[in-house]
One Martini backbone bead per residue (centre of mass of N, CA, C, O) as a GRO file, in nm:
protein
  151
    1MET     BB    1  12.429  10.852   4.667
    2ILE     BB    2  12.329  10.855   4.952
    3ILE     BB    3  12.232  10.575   4.975
    4ASN     BB    4  12.529  10.455   4.917
    5HIS     BB    5  12.658  10.695   5.107
    6PRO     BB    6  12.584  10.818   5.399
    7GLU     BB    7  12.878  10.877   5.508
    8LEU     BB    8  12.827  11.166   5.347
    9PHE     BB    9  12.608  11.328   5.498
   10ASP     BB   10  12.742  11.545   5.668
   11GLU     BB   11  12.885  11.664   5.417
   12LEU     BB   12  12.607  11.655   5.202
   13GLY     BB   13  12.344  11.720   5.314
   14GLU     BB   14  12.297  12.027   5.271
   15SER     BB   15  12.361  12.007   4.942
   16LEU     BB   16  12.067  11.862   4.907
   17GLY     BB   17  11.874  12.030   5.090
   18MET     BB   18  11.890  12.260   4.837
   19LEU     BB   19  11.728  12.052   4.652
   20PRO     BB   20  11.480  12.064   4.442
   21PHE     BB   21  11.263  11.874   4.336
   22PRO     BB   22  11.038  11.828   4.089
   23ASP     BB   23  10.968  11.558   4.158
   24ARG     BB   24  10.754  11.411   4.383
   25GLU     BB   25  10.895  11.157   4.461
   26LEU     BB   26  11.176  11.252   4.492
   27GLU     BB   27  11.128  11.484   4.698
   28GLU     BB   28  11.004  11.276   4.917
   29LEU     BB   29  11.268  11.109   4.949
   30ARG     BB   30  11.457  11.297   5.013
   31GLN     BB   31  11.341  11.376   5.292
   32ALA     BB   32  11.384  11.134   5.377
   33VAL     BB   33  11.657  11.060   5.407
   34ILE     BB   34  11.705  11.305   5.569
   35GLY     BB   35  11.570  11.221   5.804
   36LEU     BB   36  11.698  10.976   5.881
   37LEU     BB   37  12.001  11.083   5.896
   38ALA     BB   38  11.932  11.315   6.116
   39GLU     BB   39  11.826  11.124   6.324
   40ARG     BB   40  12.093  10.938   6.352
   41ARG     BB   41  12.282  11.143   6.404
   42GLU     BB   42  12.154  11.258   6.692
   43ASN     BB   43  12.176  10.941   6.796
   44ASP     BB   44  12.464  10.831   6.735
   45SER     BB   45  12.301  10.638   6.464
   46GLY     BB   46  12.404  10.493   6.182
   47LEU     BB   47  12.339  10.436   5.852
   48ASP     BB   48  12.380  10.215   5.622
   49ALA     BB   49  12.232  10.105   5.314
   50ALA     BB   50  12.080   9.878   5.374
   51SER     BB   51  11.910  10.009   5.621
   52LEU     BB   52  11.826  10.271   5.448
   53CYS     BB   53  11.659  10.085   5.264
   54ARG     BB   54  11.485   9.930   5.459
   55HIS     BB   55  11.329  10.230   5.540
   56LEU     BB   56  11.224  10.290   5.300
   57SER     BB   57  11.070  10.049   5.201
   58SER     BB   58  10.881  10.051   5.443
   59ALA     BB   59  10.783  10.368   5.339
   60GLY     BB   60  10.722  10.309   5.012
   61TYR     BB   61  11.033  10.307   4.842
   62ASP     BB   62  11.090  10.078   4.674
   63THR     BB   63  11.039  10.159   4.342
   64ILE     BB   64  11.236  10.430   4.366
   65VAL     BB   65  11.493  10.292   4.464
   66ARG     BB   66  11.532  10.084   4.230
   67SER     BB   67  11.556  10.247   4.030
   68LEU     BB   68  11.804  10.427   4.100
   69LEU     BB   69  11.910  10.160   4.181
   70SER     BB   70  12.028  10.147   3.884
   71GLU     BB   71  12.214  10.077   3.580
   72SER     BB   72  12.079  10.332   3.449
   73THR     BB   73  12.218  10.559   3.653
   74TYR     BB   74  12.528  10.481   3.634
   75VAL     BB   75  12.594  10.504   3.364
   76HIS     BB   76  12.595  10.831   3.423
   77ALA     BB   77  12.669  10.793   3.769
   78GLY     BB   78  12.897  10.597   3.885
   79PHE     BB   79  12.962  10.730   4.179
   80ALA     BB   80  12.688  10.591   4.300
   81ARG     BB   81  12.786  10.351   4.351
   82PRO     BB   82  12.848  10.120   4.598
   83ASP     BB   83  13.163  10.063   4.517
   84ALA     BB   84  13.234  10.335   4.539
   85SER     BB   85  13.422  10.542   4.691
   86SER     BB   86  13.390  10.813   4.881
   87LEU     BB   87  13.563  11.004   4.678
   88ASP     BB   88  13.441  10.941   4.440
   89ALA     BB   89  13.112  11.026   4.535
   90LYS     BB   90  13.191  11.313   4.609
   91ARG     BB   91  13.340  11.425   4.337
   92GLY     BB   92  13.079  11.364   4.171
   93TRP     BB   93  12.872  11.543   4.321
   94TRP     BB   94  12.982  11.831   4.249
   95PRO     BB   95  12.943  11.823   3.940
   96THR     BB   96  12.603  11.764   4.004
   97TRP     BB   97  12.562  12.025   4.206
   98HIS     BB   98  12.635  12.252   4.000
   99HIS     BB   99  12.432  12.177   3.766
  100LEU     BB  100  12.168  12.157   3.978
  101HIS     BB  101  12.213  12.478   4.096
  102HIS     BB  102  12.199  12.621   3.837
  103ARG     BB  103  11.947  12.567   3.716
  104GLN     BB  104  11.773  12.692   3.980
  105VAL     BB  105  11.926  12.983   3.921
  106MET     BB  106  11.768  13.018   3.684
  107ALA     BB  107  11.459  13.005   3.748
  108ASP     BB  108  11.467  13.204   3.979
  109LEU     BB  109  11.530  13.424   3.756
  110ARG     BB  110  11.297  13.414   3.587
  111GLU     BB  111  11.092  13.484   3.820
  112ALA     BB  112  11.217  13.772   3.912
  113GLU     BB  113  11.179  13.895   3.639
  114ALA     BB  114  10.860  13.847   3.618
  115ALA     BB  115  10.820  14.039   3.878
  116LEU     BB  116  10.931  14.284   3.786
  117ALA     BB  117  10.775  14.343   3.530
  118ARG     BB  118  10.503  14.349   3.747
  119ASP     BB  119  10.695  14.514   4.010
  120ASN     BB  120  10.937  14.788   4.020
  121SER     BB  121  11.066  14.702   4.299
  122GLU     BB  122  11.349  14.706   4.469
  123ALA     BB  123  11.315  14.403   4.574
  124ASN     BB  124  11.305  14.281   4.286
  125PHE     BB  125  11.579  14.427   4.190
  126ALA     BB  126  11.762  14.290   4.418
  127ARG     BB  127  11.724  14.014   4.332
  128VAL     BB  128  11.814  13.989   4.037
  129VAL     BB  129  12.070  14.074   4.116
  130ALA     BB  130  12.151  13.840   4.302
  131LEU     BB  131  12.111  13.614   4.072
  132GLN     BB  132  12.298  13.694   3.862
  133GLN     BB  133  12.556  13.647   4.066
  134GLU     BB  134  12.467  13.348   4.103
  135VAL     BB  135  12.486  13.243   3.850
  136ILE     BB  136  12.766  13.291   3.780
  137ARG     BB  137  12.904  13.172   3.978
  138SER     BB  138  12.749  12.867   3.895
  139GLY     BB  139  12.857  12.875   3.611
  140MET     BB  140  13.202  12.882   3.741
  141GLY     BB  141  13.203  12.699   4.032
  142MET     BB  142  13.088  12.897   4.239
  143THR     BB  143  13.111  12.929   4.602
  144ASP     BB  144  13.123  12.939   4.941
  145ASP     BB  145  13.213  12.645   4.934
  146GLU     BB  146  13.459  12.386   4.991
  147ASP     BB  147  13.404  12.121   4.819
  148LEU     BB  148  13.724  12.011   4.752
  149ASP     BB  149  13.954  12.033   4.922
  150ASP     BB  150  13.957  11.736   5.050
  151ALA     BB  151  13.983  11.569   4.750
   0.00000   0.00000   0.00000
């Protein structure tokens, strides 16, 4: 979505940065996109979608970008289409982000519970409790962000 709608990076870049991707190639692409758009923002020169794709292609991401920007993606994420409005892209982003964030927090909780089982320390217990609270918030679609107030 951010490749097709880089104009939303200022607003959505931080949330994108919070989502680690388990697939190494996707994680590298995410880092490249964030790096390019953050650099351009610092220089007060934004990138449009076509320019961003050219930069990513020249950096060796052509195959994965073509795969991501294909109909097989848009079938499930129509909001990410290049012809979707910025508002529709943003509205589609947040439920997707919440879902992925919730999955990540659940994985973090499982790791924290395993750490607590190995070492019943106060720090490990506090981490489990904090993650349990985050699971509840993320499962209910609640975060500290005011995600859709502008939408």
